[in-house]
Short mmCIF file of C-alpha atoms and ligand atoms in Angstrom, two decimals:
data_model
loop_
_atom_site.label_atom_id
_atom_site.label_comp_id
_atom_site.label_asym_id
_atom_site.label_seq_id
_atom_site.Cartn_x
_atom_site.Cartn_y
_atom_site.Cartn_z
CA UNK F 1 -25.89 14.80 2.47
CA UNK F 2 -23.08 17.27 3.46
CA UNK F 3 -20.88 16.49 6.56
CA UNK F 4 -20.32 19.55 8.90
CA UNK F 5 -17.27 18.56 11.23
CA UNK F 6 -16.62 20.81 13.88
CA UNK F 7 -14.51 21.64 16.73
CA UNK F 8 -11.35 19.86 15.66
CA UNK F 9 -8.57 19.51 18.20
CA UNK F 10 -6.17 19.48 15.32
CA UNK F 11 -7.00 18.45 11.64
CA UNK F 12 -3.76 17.59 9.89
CA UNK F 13 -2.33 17.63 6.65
CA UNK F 14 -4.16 20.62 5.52
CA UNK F 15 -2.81 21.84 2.47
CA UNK F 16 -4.13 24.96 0.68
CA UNK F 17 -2.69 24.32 -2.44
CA UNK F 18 -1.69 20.72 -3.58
CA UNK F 19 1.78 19.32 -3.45
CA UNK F 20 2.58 16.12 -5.50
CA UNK F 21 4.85 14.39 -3.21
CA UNK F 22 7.31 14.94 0.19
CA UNK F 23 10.94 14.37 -0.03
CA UNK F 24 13.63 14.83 2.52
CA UNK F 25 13.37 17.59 5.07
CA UNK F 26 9.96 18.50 3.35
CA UNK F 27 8.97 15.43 5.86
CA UNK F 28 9.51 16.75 8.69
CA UNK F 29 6.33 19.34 8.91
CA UNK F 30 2.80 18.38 9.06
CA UNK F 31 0.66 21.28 8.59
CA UNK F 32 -2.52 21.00 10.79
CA UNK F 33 -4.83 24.00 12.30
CA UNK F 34 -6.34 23.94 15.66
CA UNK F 35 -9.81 23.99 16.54
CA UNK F 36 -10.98 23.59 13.05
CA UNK F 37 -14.13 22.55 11.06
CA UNK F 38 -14.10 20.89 8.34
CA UNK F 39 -16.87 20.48 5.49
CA UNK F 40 -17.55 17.42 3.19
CA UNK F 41 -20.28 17.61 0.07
CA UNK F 42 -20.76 14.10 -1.37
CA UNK F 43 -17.72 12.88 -2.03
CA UNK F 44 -15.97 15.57 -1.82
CA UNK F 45 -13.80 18.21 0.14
CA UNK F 46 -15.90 21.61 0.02
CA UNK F 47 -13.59 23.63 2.98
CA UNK F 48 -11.93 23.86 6.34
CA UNK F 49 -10.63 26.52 8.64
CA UNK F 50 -10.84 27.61 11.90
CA UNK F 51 -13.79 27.81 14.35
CA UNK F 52 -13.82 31.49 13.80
CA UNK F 53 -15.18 31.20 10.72
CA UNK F 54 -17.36 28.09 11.14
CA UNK F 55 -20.07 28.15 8.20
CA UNK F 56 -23.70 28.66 10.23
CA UNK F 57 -26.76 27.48 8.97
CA UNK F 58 -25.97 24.78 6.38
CA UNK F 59 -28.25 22.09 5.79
CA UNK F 60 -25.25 19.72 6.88
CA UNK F 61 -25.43 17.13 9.25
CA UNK F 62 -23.13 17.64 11.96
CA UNK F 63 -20.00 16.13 13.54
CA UNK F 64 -19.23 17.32 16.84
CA UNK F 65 -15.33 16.14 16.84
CA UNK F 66 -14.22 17.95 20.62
CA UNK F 67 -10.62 16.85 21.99
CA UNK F 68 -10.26 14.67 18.55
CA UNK F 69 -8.20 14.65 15.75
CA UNK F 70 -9.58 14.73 12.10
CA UNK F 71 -7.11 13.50 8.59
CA UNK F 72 -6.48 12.23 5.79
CA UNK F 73 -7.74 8.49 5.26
CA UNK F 74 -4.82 5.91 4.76
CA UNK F 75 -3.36 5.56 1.59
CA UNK F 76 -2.07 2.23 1.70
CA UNK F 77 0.26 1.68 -1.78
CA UNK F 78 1.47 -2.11 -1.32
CA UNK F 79 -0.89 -4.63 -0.60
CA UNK F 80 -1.19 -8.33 -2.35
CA UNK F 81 -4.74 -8.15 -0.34
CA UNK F 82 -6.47 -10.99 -2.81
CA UNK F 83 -5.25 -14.12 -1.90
CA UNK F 84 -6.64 -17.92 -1.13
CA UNK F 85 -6.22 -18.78 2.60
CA UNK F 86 -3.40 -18.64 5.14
CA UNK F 87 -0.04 -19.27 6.08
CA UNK F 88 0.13 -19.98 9.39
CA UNK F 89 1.80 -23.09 9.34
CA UNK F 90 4.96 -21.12 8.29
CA UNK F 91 4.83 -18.75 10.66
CA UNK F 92 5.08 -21.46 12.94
CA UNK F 93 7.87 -22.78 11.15
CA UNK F 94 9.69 -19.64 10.86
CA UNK F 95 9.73 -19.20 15.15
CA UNK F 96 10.83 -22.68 14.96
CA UNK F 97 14.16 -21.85 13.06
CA UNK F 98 13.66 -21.94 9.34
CA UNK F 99 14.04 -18.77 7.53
CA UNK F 100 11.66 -17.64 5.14
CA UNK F 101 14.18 -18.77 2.17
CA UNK F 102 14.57 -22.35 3.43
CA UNK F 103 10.44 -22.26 3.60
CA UNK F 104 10.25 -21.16 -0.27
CA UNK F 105 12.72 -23.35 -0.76
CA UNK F 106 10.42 -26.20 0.22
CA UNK F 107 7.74 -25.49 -1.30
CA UNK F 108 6.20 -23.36 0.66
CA UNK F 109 6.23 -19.16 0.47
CA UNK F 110 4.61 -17.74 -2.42
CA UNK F 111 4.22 -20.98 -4.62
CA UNK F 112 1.69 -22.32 -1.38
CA UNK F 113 -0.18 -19.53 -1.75
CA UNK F 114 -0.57 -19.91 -5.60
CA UNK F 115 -1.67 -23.72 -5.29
CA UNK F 116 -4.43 -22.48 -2.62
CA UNK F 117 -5.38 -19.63 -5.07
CA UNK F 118 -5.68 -21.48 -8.13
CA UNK F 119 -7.89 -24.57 -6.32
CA UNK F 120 -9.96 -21.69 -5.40
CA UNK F 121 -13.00 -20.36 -7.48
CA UNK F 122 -13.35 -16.60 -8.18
CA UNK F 123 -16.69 -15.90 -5.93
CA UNK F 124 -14.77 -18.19 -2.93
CA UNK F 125 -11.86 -15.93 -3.60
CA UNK F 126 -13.89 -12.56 -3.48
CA UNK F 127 -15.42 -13.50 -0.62
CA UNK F 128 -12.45 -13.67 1.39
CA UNK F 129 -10.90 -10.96 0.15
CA UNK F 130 -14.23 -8.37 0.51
CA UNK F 131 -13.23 -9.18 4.36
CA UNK F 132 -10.30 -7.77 4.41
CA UNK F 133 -10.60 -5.16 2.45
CA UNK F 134 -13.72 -4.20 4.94
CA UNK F 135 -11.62 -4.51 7.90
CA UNK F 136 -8.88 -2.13 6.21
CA UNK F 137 -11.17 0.60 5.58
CA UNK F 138 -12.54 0.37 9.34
CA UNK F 139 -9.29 0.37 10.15
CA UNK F 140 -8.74 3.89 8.36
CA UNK F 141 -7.62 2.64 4.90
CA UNK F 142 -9.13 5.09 1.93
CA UNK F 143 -7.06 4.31 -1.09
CA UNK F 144 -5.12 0.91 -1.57
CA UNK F 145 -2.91 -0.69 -4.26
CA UNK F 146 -3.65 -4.82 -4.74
CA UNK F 147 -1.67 -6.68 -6.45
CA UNK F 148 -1.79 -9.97 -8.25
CA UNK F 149 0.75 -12.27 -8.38
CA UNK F 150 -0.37 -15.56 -6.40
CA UNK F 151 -2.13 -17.32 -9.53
CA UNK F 152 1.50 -17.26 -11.58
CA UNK F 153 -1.04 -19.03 -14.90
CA UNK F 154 -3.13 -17.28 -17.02
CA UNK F 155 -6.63 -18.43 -15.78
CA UNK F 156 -5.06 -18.12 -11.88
CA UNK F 157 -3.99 -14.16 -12.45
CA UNK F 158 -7.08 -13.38 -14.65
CA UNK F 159 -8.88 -14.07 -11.55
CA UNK F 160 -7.04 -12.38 -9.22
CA UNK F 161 -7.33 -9.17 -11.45
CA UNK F 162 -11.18 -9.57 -11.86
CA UNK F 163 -11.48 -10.27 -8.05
CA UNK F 164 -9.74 -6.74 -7.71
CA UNK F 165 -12.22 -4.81 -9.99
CA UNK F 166 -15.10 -6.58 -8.49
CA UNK F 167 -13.64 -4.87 -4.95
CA UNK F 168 -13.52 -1.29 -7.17
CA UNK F 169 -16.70 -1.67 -8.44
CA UNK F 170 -18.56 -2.28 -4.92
CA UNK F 171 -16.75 -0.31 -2.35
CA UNK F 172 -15.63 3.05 -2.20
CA UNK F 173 -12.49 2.98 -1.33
CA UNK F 174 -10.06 4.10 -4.39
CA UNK F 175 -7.97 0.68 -5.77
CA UNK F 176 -5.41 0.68 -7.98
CA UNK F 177 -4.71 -2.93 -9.42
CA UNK F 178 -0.84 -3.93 -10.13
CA UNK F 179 -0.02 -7.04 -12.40
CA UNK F 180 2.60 -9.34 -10.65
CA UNK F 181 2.41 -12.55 -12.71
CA UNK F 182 6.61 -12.11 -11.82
CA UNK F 183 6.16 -13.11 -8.43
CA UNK F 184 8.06 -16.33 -8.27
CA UNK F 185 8.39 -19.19 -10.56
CA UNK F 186 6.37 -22.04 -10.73
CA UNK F 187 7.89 -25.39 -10.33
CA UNK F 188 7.75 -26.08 -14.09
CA UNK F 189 9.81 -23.55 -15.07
CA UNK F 190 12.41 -23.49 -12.39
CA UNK F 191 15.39 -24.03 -14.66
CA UNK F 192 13.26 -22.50 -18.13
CA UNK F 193 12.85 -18.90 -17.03
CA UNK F 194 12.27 -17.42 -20.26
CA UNK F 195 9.39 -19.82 -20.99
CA UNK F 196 7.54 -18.41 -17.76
CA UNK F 197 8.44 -14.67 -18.91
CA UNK F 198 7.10 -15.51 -22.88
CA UNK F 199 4.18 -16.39 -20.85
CA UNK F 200 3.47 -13.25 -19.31
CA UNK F 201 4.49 -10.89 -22.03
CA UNK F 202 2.58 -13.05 -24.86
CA UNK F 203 -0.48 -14.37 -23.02
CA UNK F 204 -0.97 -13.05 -19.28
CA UNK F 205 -0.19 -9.48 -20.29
CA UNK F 206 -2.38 -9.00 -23.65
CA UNK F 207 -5.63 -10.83 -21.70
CA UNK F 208 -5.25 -8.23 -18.53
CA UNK F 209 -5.15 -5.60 -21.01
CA UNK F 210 -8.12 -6.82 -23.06
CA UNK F 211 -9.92 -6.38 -19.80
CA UNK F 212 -8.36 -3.47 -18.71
CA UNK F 213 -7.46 -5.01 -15.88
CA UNK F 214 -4.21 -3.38 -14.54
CA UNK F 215 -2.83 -0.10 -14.05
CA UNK F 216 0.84 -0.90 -12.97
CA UNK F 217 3.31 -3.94 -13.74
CA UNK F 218 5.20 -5.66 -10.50
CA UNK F 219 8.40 -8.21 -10.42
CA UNK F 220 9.94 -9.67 -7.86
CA UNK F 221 12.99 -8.71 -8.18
CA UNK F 222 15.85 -10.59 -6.24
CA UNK F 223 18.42 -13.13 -5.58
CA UNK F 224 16.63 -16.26 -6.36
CA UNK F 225 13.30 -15.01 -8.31
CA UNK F 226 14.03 -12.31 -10.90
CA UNK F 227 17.00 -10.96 -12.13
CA UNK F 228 17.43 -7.49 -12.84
CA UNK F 229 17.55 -8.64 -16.50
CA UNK F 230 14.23 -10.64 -16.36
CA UNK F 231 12.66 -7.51 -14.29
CA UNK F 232 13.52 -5.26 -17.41
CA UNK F 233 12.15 -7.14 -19.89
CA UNK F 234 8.64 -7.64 -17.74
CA UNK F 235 8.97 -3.61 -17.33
CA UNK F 236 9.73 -3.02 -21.21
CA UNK F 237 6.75 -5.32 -21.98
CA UNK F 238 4.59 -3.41 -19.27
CA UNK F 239 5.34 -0.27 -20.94
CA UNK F 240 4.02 -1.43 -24.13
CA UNK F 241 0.35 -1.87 -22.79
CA UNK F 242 0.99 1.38 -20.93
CA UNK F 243 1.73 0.01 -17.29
CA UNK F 244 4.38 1.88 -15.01
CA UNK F 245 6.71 -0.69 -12.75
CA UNK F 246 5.56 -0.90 -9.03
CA UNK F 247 8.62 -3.21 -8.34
CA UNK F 248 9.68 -5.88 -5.76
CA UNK F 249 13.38 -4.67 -5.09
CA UNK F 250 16.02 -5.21 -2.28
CA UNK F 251 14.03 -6.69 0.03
CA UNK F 252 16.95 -9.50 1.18
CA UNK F 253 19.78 -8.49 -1.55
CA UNK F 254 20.74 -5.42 -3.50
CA UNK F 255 21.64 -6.77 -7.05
CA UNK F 256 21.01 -3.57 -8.85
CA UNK F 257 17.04 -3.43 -9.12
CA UNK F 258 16.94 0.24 -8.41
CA UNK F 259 19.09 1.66 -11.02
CA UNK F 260 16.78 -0.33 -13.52
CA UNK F 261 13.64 0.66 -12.40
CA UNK F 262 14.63 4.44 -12.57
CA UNK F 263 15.36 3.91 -15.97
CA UNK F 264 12.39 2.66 -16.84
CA UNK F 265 10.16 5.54 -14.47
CA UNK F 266 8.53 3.24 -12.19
CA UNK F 267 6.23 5.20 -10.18
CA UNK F 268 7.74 3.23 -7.00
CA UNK F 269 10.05 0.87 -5.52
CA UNK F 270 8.77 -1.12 -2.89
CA UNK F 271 10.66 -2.92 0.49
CA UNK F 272 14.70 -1.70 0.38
CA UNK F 273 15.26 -3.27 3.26
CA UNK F 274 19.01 -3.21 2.10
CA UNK F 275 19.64 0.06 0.18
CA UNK F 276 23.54 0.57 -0.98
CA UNK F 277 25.15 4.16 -1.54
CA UNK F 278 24.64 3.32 -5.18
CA UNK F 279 20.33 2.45 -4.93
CA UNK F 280 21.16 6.11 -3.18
CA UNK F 281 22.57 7.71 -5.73
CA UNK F 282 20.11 6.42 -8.72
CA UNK F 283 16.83 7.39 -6.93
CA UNK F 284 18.49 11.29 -6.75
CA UNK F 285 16.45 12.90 -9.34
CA UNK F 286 13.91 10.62 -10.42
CA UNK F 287 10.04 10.18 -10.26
CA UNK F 288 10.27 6.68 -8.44
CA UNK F 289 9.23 6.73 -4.93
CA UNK F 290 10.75 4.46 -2.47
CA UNK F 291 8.18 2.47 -0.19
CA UNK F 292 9.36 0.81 3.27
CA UNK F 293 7.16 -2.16 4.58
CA UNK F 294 7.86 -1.88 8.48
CA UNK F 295 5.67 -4.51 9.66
CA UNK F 296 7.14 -6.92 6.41
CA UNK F 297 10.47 -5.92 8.24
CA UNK F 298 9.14 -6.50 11.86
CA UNK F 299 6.84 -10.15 10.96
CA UNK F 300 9.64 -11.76 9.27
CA UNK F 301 13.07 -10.17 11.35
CA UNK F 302 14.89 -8.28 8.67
CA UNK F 303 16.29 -5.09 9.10
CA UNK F 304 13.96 -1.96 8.23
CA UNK F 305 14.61 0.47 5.24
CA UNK F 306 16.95 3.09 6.13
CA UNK F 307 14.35 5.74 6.37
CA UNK F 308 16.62 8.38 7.91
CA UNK F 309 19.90 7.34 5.39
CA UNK F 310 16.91 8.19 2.00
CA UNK F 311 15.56 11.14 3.88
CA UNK F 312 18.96 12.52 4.88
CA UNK F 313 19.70 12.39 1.10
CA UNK F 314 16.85 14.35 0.21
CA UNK F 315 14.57 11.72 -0.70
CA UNK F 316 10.98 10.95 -0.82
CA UNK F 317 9.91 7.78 1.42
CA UNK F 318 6.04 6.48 1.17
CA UNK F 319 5.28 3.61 3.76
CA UNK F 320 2.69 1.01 3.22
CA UNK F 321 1.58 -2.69 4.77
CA UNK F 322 2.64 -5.17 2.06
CA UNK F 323 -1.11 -7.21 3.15
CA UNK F 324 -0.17 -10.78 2.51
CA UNK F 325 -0.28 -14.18 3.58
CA UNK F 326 3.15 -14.90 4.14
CA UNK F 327 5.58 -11.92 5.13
CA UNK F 328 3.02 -9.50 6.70
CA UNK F 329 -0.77 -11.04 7.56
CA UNK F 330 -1.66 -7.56 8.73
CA UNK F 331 -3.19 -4.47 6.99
CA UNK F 332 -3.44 -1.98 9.70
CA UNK F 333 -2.15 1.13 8.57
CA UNK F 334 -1.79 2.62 11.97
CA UNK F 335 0.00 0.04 12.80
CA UNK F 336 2.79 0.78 9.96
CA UNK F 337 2.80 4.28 10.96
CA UNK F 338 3.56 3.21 14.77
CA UNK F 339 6.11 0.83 13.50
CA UNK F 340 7.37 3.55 11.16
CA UNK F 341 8.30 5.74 14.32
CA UNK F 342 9.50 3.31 16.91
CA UNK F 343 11.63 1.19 14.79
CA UNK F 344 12.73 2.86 11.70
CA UNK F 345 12.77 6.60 13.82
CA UNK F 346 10.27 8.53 11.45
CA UNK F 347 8.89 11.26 13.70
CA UNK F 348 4.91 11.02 13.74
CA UNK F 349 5.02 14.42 11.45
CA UNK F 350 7.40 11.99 8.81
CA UNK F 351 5.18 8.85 8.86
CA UNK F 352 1.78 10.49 8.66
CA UNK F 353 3.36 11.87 5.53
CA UNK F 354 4.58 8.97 4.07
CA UNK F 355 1.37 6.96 4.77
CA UNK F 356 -0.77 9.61 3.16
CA UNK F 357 0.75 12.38 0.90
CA UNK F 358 3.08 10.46 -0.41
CA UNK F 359 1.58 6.59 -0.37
CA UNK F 360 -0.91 8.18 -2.77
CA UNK F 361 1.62 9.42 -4.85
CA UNK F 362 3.13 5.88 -5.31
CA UNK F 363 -0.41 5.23 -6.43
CA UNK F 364 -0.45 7.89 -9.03
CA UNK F 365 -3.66 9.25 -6.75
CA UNK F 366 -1.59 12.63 -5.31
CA UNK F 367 -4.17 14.67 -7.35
CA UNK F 368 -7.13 13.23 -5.54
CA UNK F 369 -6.25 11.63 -2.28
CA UNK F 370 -4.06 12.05 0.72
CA UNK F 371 -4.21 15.72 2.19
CA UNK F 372 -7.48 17.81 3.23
CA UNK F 373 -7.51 20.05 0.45
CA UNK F 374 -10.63 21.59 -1.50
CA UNK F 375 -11.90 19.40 -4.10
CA UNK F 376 -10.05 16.06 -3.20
CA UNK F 377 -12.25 12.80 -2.18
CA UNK F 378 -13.76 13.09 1.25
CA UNK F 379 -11.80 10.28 2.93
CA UNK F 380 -10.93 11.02 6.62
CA UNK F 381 -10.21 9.75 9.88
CA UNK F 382 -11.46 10.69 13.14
CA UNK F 383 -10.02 9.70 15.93
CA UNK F 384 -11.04 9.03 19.51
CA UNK F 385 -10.32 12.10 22.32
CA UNK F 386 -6.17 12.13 22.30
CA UNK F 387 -4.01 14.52 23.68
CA UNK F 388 -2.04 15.50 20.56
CA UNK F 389 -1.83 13.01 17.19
CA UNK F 390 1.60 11.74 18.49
CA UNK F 391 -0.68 9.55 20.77
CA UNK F 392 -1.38 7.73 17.49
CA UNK F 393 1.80 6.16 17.20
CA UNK F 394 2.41 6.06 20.84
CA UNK F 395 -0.80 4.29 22.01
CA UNK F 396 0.47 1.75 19.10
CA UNK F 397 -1.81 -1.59 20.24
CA UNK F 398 -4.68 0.88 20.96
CA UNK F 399 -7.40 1.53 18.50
CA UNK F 400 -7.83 5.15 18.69
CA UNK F 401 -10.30 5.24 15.47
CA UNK F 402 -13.87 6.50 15.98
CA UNK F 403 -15.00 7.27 12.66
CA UNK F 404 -13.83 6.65 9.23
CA UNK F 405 -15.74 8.07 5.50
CA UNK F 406 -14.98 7.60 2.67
CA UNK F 407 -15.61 8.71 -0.41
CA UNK F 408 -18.27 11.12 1.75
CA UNK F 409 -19.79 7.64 3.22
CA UNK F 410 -19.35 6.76 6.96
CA UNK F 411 -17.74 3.19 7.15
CA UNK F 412 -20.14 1.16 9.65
O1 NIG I 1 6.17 -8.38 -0.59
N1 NIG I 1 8.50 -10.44 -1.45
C1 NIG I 1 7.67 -10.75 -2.25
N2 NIG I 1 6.35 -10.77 -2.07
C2 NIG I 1 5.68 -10.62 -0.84
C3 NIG I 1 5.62 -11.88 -0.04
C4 NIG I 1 4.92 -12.93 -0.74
C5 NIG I 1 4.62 -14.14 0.07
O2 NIG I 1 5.45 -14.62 0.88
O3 NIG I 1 3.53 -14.65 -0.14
C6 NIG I 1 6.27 -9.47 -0.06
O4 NIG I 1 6.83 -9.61 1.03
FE1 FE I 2 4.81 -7.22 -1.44
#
């Protein structure tokens, strides 16, 4: 049944014509209209405008959104969302003095989480993750990215991957799957690196594909797990089964991951948390969209991407939660966005941006999610009365949410 919202304090990120992605100044505006209605047919966009010329007489059913503001669902383009269990023992550890190196180093980190996930059976493993995923969308989330990466064998990220299309196939939320058996290396092949990477190109990456069960390729890359070597050889082998990078890259040390994945056209590249003039300088020009993971930045005490350093040099920026049991245990979009402003100094207008607009971009979903235009999926948020949408990052512990649909469906 069609959705008739109407009398919209402001409905934001309207955009008449579609725009593939934001960079720079581009950021800084947020087109919205005032006292607006807004019309949703299935799963689908149908038209907006102003109260003026409200359509009359449809057989809609009818939103009556006074003193709220109405936009574009989350699109959240970093998450590792399916995984076995927590990791709260660490985070314990970590206020205790160790650093999240010293934990990995131990043991612990991502190689934990892959010993959980591969005692774990599939239907224990969807289970778990369907609840998060649930409390995402509620939580305003409309399109996410989910990556693999915590089985690091063959049977372990098969099942990761097949968790993820199960999600696809029963909610409505758009996913995008990423394949990150380059996540770390298991124990075994700690000083044999190329054994590990043999195993992804000859056996992980042909079965995903046989399934069809990726759409991008991720590696860790950094001091300590991938070099930028290793990181271009799982890239060139992505590219052979037709999957973009999504990469790992300067999220404790700049060793030259950027300049590599521009090269090879990765659609993004994901934490920067230390960006040199020279990550700068390659990202000038090039498809790849930078992604900053603020509340990565904020759960584990490392500095926050640059935001105003990329934007100041004319570049794109998409921000996104990084979901996952170890550096950020939290998926709330709106809380990115409010971290977004307060610590890395995005104005609301620049984070609402990056967390729609241009997180869908780093999705390759620009065409079909992330601004109220005609035609694009019917995934919005309403919010509760508010002033102006700056309360959204203000009021940051507050859930200002009333209503979320998506894909046309209100999320209960
Ligand atoms: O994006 N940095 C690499 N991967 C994840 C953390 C993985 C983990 O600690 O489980 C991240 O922060
Ligand atoms: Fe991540």
């Amino acid at each position: 049944m069609p959705i008739l919202i109407k009398n919209i304090k402001e409905l934001l990120q309207v955009r008449e014509t579609n725009v593939t992605k934001l960079s720079g100044s581009e950021m800084a505006t947020l087109p919205l209209l005032k006292n607006a209605w807004l019309l949703l047919d299935e799963d689908k966009i149908k038209g907006f405008g102003t109260m003026d010329s409200c359509p009359e007489g449809t057989d809609a059913e009818e939103i009556d959104a006074t003193g709220k503001t109405v936009l574009p669902a989350w699109c959240d383009s970093h998450t590792h969302l399916v995984y076995a269990g927590n990791r709260e023992q660490e985070f314990v550890d970590r206020i205790n003095g160790l650093s999240y190196e010293e934990i990995a180093n131990r043991g612990g980190g991502i190689l934990n989480s892959a010993k959980r996930l591969n005692a774990t059976a599939e239907d224990e493993l969807y289970e778990q993750s369907r609840l998060r995923l649930e409390e995402v969308m509620r939580m305003g989330t409309g399109a996410i990215e989910i990556k693999s990466g915590y089985g690091l064998t063959v049977d372990g990220e098969l099942k990761m991957l097949r968790v993820i299309k199960r999600l696809r196939e029963n909610y409505p939320v758009a996913i995008k799957a990423t394949f990150l058996g380059a996540h770390a290396f298991p124990i075994e092949y700690k000083e044999n690196h190329s054994t590990y990477i043999d195993i992804i190109i000859d056996e992980m990456l042909p079965a995903i594909a046989r399934e069809d069960l990726a759409d991008y390729i991720d590696a860790f890359c950094e001091t300590g797990y991938f070099s930028v070597e290793e990181t271009e050889r799982i890239m060139e082998a992505g590219s052979m089964y037709g999957l973009p990078g999504k990469i790992h890259v300067n999220q404790f040390t700049a060793i030259g991951g950027i300049a590599a994945c521009v090269k090879y056209n990765a659609i993004s590249v994901d934490h920067l948390e230390i960006v040199t003039d020279a990550d700068i300088e390659a990202l000038k020009g090039s498809i790849t969209m930078p992604v900053a993971l603020p509340t990565c930045s904020f759960f584990i005490s490392i500095p926050y991407t640059p935001a105003r350093q990329l934007l100041n040099a004319g570049l794109p920026l998409a921000i996104a939660t990084d979901y996952n049991p170890g550096t950020t245990p939290s998926g709330n979009m709106n809380l990115v966005v409010a971290t977004a402003c307060i610590k890395m100094k995005l104005t609301p207008e620049e984070a609402i941006n990056a967390a729609t607009i241009n997180g869908a971009y780093a999705m390759g979903l620009f065409d079909t999610h992330g601004s109220i235009t005609v035609g694009k999926t019917a995934n919005i948020i309403i919010t509760k009365p508010v002033n102006s949408f700056y309360e959204l990052p203000y009021s940051f512990g507050t859930n200002l949410i009333d209503k979320v649909i998506i894909s046309g469906i209100l999320v209960k």
